[in-house]
Short mmCIF file of C-alpha atoms in Angstrom, two decimals:
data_model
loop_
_atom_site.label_atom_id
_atom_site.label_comp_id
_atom_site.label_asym_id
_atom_site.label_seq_id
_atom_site.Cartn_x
_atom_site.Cartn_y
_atom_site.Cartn_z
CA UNK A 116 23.98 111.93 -140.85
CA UNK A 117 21.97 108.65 -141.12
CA UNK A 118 23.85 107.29 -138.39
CA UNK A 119 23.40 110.18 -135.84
CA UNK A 120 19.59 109.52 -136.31
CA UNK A 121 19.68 105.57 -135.96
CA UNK A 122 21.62 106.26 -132.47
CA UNK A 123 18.80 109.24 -131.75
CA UNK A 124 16.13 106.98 -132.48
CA UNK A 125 17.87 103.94 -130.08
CA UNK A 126 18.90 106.29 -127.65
CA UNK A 127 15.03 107.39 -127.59
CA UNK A 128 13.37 104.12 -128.14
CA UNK A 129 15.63 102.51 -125.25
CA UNK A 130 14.93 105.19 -122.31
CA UNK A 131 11.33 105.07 -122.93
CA UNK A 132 11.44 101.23 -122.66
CA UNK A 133 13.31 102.03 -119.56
CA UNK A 134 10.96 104.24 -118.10
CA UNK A 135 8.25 102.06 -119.18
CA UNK A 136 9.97 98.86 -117.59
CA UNK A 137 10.97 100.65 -114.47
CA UNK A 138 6.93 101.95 -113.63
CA UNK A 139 5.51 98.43 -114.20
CA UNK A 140 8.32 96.59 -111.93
CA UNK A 141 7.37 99.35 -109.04
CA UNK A 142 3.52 98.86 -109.60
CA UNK A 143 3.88 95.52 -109.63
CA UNK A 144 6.18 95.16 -106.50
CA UNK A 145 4.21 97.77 -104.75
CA UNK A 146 1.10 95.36 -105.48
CA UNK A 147 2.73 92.36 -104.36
CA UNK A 148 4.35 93.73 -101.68
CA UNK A 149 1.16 94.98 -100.08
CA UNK A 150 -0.21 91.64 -101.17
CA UNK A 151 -3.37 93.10 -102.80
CA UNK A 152 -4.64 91.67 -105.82
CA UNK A 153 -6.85 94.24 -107.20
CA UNK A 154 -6.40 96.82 -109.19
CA UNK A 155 -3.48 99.15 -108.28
CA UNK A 156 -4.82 102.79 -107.78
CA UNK A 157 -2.62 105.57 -108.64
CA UNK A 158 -2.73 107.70 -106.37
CA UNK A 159 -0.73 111.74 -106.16
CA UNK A 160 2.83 110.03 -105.60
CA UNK A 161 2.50 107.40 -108.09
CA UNK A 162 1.88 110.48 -110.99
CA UNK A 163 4.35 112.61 -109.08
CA UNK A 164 7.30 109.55 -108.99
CA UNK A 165 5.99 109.10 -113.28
CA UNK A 166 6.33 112.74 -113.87
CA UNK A 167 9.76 113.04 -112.05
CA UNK A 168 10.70 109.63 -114.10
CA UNK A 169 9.88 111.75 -117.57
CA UNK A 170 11.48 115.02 -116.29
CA UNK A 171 14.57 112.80 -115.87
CA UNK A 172 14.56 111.49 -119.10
CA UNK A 173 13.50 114.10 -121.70
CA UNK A 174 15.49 117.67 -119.98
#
């Protein structure tokens, strides 16, 4: 049973590292790619991308 929760916890810890990973690689590219400097603001779509990004990882 201990090892069903070590792979839960791994399974958990590395999608949300994912997730986390994925949303700062598109801010930053997005920021970058519209070469502004400032502060990134989120907008409707960036919250609406995140929240389809967490529907797609916890069902």
């Amino acid at each position: 049973m201990h090892v069903v929760y070590a792979v839960m916890v791994i399974v958990v810890t590395f999608s949300t590292c994912s997730v986390i990973v994925a949303v700062v690689v598109i801010v930053v590219i997005r920021a970058f790619h519209e070469q502004r400097f400032h502060a990134v603001k989120l907008g409707d779509r960036h919250l609406f991308c995140l929240a389809q990004c967490f529907a797609l990882t916890y069902p």
